[in-house]
Coordinates of C-alpha atoms (C1' of nucleotides) in Angstrom, one line a residue:
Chain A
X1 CA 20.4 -7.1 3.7
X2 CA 20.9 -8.4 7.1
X3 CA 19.8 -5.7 9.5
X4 CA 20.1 -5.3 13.4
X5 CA 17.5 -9.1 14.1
X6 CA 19.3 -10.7 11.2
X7 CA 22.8 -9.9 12.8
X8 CA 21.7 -10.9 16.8
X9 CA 20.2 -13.6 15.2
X10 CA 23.9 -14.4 13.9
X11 CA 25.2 -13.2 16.9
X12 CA 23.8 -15.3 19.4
X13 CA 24.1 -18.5 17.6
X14 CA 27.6 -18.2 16.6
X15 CA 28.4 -17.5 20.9
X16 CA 27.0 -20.7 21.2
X17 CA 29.1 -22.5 18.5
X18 CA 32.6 -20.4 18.5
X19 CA 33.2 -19.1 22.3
X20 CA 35.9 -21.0 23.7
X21 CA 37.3 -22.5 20.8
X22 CA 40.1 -21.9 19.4
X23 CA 41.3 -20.9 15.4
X24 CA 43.0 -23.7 13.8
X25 CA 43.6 -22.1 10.5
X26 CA 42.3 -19.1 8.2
X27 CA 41.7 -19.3 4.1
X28 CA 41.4 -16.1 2.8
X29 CA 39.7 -16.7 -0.9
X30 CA 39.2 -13.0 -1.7
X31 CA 41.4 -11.2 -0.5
X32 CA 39.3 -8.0 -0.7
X33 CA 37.2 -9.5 2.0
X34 CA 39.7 -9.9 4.3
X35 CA 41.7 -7.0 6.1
X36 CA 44.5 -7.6 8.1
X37 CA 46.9 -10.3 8.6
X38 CA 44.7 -13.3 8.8
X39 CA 47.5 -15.6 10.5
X40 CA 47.8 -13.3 13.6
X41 CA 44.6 -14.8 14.5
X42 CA 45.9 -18.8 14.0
X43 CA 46.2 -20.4 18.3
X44 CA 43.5 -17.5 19.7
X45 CA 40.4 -18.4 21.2
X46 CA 37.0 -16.6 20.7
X47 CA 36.4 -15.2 24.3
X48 CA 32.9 -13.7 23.3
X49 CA 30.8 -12.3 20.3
X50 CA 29.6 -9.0 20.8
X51 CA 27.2 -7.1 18.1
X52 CA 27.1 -3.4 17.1
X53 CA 24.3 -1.9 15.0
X54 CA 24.9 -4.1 12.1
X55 CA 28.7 -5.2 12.8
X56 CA 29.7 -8.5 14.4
X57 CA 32.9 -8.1 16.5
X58 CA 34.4 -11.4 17.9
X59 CA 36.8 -11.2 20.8
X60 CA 39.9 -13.2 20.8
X61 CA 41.8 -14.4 23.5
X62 CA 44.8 -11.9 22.4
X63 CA 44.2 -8.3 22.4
X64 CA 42.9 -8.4 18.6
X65 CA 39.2 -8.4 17.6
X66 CA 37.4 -9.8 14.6
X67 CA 35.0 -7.5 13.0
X68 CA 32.5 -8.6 10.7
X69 CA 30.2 -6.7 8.6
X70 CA 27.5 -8.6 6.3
X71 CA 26.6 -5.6 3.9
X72 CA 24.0 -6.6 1.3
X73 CA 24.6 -10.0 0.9
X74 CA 26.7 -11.6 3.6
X75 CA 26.3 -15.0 5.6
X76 CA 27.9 -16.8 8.2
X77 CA 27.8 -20.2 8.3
X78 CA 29.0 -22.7 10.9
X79 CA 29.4 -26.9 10.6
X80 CA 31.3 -29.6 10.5
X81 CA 31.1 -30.7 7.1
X82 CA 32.7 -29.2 4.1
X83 CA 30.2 -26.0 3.5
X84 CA 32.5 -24.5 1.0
X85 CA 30.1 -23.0 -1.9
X86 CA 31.0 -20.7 -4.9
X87 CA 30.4 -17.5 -2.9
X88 CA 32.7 -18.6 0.0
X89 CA 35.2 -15.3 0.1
X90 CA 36.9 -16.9 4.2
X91 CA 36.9 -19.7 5.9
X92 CA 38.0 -20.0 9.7
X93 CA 38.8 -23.2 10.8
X94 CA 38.0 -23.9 14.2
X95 CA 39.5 -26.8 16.5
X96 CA 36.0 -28.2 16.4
X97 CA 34.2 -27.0 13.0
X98 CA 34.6 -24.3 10.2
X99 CA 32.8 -20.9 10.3
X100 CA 32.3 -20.0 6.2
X101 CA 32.0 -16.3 5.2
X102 CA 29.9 -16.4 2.3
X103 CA 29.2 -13.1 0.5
X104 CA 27.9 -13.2 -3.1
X105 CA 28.1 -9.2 -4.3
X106 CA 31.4 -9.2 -2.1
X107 CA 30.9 -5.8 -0.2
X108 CA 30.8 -7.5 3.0
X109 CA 34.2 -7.5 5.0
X110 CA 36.1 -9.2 8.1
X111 CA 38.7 -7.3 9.3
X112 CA 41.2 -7.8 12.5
X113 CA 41.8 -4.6 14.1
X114 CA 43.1 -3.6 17.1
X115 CA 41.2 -2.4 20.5
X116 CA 41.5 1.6 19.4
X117 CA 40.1 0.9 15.8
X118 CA 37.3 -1.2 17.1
X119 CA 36.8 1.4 19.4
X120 CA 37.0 3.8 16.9
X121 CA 34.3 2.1 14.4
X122 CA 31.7 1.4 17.4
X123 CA 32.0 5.2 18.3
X124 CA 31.0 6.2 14.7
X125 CA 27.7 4.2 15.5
X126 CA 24.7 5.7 17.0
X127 CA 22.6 4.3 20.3
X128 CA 21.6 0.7 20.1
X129 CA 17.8 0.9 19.8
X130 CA 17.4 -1.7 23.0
X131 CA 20.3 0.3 24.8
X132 CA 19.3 3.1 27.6
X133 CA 20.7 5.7 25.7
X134 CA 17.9 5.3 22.9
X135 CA 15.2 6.9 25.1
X136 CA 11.9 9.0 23.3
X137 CA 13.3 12.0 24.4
X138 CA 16.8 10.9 22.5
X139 CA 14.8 10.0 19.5
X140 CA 12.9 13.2 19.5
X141 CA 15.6 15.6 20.1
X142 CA 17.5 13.7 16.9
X143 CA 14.5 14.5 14.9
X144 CA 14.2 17.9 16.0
X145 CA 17.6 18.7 14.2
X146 CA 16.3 16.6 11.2
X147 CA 15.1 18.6 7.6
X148 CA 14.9 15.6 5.5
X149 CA 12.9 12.9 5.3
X150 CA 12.4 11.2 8.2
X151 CA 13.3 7.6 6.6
X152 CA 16.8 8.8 6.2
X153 CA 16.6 9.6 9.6
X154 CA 16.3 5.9 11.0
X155 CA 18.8 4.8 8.0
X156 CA 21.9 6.8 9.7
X157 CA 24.0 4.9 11.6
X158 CA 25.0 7.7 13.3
X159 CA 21.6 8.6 14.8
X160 CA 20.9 4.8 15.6
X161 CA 22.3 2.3 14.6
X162 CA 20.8 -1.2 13.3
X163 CA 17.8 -0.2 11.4
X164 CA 18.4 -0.7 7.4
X165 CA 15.3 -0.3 4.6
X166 CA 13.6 -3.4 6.0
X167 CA 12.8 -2.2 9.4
X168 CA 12.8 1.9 8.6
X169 CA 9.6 0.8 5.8
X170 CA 8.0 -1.4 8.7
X171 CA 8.4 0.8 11.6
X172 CA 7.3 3.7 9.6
X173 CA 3.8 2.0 8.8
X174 CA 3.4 0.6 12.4
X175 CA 3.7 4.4 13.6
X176 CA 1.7 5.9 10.8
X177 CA 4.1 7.9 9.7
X178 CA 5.0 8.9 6.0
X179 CA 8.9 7.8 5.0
X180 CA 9.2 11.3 3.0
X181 CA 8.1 13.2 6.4
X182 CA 10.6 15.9 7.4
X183 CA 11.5 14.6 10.8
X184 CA 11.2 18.1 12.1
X185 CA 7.5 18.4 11.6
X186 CA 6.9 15.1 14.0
X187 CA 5.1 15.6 16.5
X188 CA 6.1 14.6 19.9
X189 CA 3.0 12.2 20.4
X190 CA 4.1 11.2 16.9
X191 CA 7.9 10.7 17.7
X192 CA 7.1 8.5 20.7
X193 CA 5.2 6.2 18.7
X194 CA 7.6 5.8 16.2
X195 CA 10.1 5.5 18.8
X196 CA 7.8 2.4 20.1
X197 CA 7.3 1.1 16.7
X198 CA 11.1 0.7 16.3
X199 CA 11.5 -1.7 19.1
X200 CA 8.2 -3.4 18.1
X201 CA 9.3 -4.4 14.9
X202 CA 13.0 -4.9 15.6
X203 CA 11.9 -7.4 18.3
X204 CA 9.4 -9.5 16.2
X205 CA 12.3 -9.4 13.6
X206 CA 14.7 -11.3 16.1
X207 CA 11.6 -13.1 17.6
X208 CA 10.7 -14.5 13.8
X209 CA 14.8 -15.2 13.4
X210 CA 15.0 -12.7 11.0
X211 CA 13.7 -11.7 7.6
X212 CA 14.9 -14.0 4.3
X213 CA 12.8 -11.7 1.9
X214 CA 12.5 -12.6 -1.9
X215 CA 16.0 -10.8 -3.0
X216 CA 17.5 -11.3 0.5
X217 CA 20.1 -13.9 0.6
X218 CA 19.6 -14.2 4.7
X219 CA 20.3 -17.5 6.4
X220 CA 21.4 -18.4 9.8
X221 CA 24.8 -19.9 11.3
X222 CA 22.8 -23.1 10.4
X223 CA 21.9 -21.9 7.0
X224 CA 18.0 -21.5 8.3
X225 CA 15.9 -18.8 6.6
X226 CA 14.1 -16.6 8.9
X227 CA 10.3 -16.3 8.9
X228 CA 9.9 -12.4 9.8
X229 CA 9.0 -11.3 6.4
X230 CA 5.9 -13.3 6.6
X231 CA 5.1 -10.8 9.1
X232 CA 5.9 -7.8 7.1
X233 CA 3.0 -5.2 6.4
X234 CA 4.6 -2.9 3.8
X235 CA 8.1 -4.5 2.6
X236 CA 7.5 -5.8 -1.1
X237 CA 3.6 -5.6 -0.6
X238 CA 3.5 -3.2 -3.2
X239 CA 0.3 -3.0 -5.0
X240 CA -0.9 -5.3 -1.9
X241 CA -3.9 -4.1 0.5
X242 CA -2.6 -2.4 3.6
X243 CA -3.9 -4.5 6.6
X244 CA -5.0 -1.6 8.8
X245 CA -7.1 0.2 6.3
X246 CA -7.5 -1.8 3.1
X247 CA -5.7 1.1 0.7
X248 CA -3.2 -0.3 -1.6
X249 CA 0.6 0.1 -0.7
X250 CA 2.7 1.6 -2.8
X251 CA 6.6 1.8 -3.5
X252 CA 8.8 4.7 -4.6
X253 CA 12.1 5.8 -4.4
X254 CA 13.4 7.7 -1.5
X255 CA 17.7 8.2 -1.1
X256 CA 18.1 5.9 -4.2
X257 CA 15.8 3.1 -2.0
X258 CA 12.7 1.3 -2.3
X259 CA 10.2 2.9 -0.3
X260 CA 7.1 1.0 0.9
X261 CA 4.4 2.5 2.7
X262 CA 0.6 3.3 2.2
X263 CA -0.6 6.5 0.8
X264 CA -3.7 6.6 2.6
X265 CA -2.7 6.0 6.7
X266 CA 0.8 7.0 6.8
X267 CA 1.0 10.9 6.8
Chain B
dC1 C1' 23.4 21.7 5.6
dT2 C1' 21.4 19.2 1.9
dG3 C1' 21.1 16.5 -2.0
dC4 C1' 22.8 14.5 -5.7
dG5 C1' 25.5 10.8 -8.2
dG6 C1' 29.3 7.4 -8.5
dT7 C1' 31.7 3.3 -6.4
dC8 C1' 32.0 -1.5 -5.0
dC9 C1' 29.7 -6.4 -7.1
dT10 C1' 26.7 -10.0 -8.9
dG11 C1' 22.5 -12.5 -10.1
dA12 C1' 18.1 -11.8 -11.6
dA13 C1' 15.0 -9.8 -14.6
dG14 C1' 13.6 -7.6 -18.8
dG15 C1' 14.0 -6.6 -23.8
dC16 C1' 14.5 -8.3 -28.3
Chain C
dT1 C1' 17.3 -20.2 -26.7
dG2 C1' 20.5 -16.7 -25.7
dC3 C1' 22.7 -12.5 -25.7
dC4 C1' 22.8 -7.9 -23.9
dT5 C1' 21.5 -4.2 -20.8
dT6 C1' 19.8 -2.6 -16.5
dC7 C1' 19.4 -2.5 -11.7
dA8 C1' 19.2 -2.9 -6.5
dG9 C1' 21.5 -1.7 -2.4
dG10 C1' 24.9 -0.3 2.9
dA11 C1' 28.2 2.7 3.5
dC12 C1' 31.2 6.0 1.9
dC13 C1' 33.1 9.7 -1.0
dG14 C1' 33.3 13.7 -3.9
dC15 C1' 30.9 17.6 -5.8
dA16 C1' 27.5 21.3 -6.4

DNA sequence: CTGCGGTCCTGAAGGC
DNA sequence: TGCCTTCAGGACCGCA
């Protein structure tokens, strides 16, 4: 499930490949995963790629933009070679290579939309966890106003956007914090960390390229796994020693999600 | 406000 | 070997 490093990781590798080229053609093989009118989009050029919490939005040279959401199983792909494979729901075709949307449980979705609906979407989100806006104090006050579990809490989009299971279950063990807290019973010394935690493991999730878990479907624009989950400390480890105090993890189910954490340190 | 459960969809995993 | 059932999971929606 690509998550905030997964998607920059997309992000910044498909600037590098699709800025200033232009769209030479669009196949639309599921229709479900395409919104719009794909052909509107045929002569533009890519003026930059952009990321939101988990959605991609490409810029064209027109006043349209291209917004991309992976969901559970999404990819991007770019080459020059024929990359088509049985999941590929769109292809662009670029003057210069072909950028393959490949989506296997088809919930992802592209979708051109206009300045005010892309607008509209990116305000739904919450603060991007590396922006200024997501300060302690932010994270703190959000928690504050919080009765559930506090789990849920870095799952909402709303409240910030980015985090998915992955990095909620690793940032939660790094701050030594139990995923069925109520977020209102954090203490500040306690929020803070967690607050610190977030951007720790978000970073060494972008820094490792991402996470291609065993499930995860993850690749790269080159079709790379990432390495991050060889860095993980409670995702999947259930039944695994926990590597700051040697108790064994565990997994439940918390909002209908796997839950990893370890009984013993977080609290 | 909170917490359910259903929906989309498919491959993998488990049962027999 | 192979068929059948179950299930995860991001975001959203409806219901209690």
């Amino acid at each position: 499930m690509p998550e905030l490093p997964e998607v920059e990781t997309i992000r910044m590798q498909l600037e590098k490949q699709i800025v200033g080229r232009a769209i030479r053609d669009v196949v639309v093989l599921n229709p479900k995963s395409f919104q719009g009118d794909a052909m509107k989009m045929v002569g533009q050029k890519v003026t930059n790629v952009q990321r939101k919490g988990k959605m991609i939005i490409v810029d064209l040279s027109g006043t349209l933009k291209l917004l991309i959401h992976l969901k559970m199983s999404g990819q991007l792909v770019f080459g020059d070679s024929n990359l088509e494979s049985k999941h590929t729901r769109v292809i662009l075709k670029f003057d210069k290579g072909n950028l393959y949307f490949n989506d296997m449980r088809k919930f992802g979705w592209i979708k051109l939309a206009s300045e005010s609906e892309t607008e509209m979407l990116s305000e739904k989100l919450g603060p991007e966890p590396f922006s200024k806006e997501f300060t302690q104090e932010y994270l703190y006050s959000v928690c504050q106003k919080w009765g559930r579990p506090v789990k849920l809490l870095l799952m909402d989009q709303e409240k910030v956007s980015g985090i998915g299971n992955i990095y909620a279950n690793e940032a939660l063990w790094c701050a030594e914090i139990s995923p069925m807290k109520r977020a209102r019973d954090l203490e500040i010394e306690k929020v803070q960390k967690l607050h610190k935690c977030i951007l720790e493991v978000l970073e060494a999730g972008i820094k490792y390229g991402g996470s291609s878990a065993k499930d995860e479907t993850f690749v790269d624009v080159y079709g790379e796994k990432g390495h991050a989950q060889e860095h993980f400390n409670v995702y999947q480890k259930q039944g695994e020693v926990c590597n700051r105090c040697g108790k064994t993890i565990t997994k439940s189910m918390l909002g209908g999600r796997g839950t990893y954490f370890c009984p013993k340190c977080q609290e």
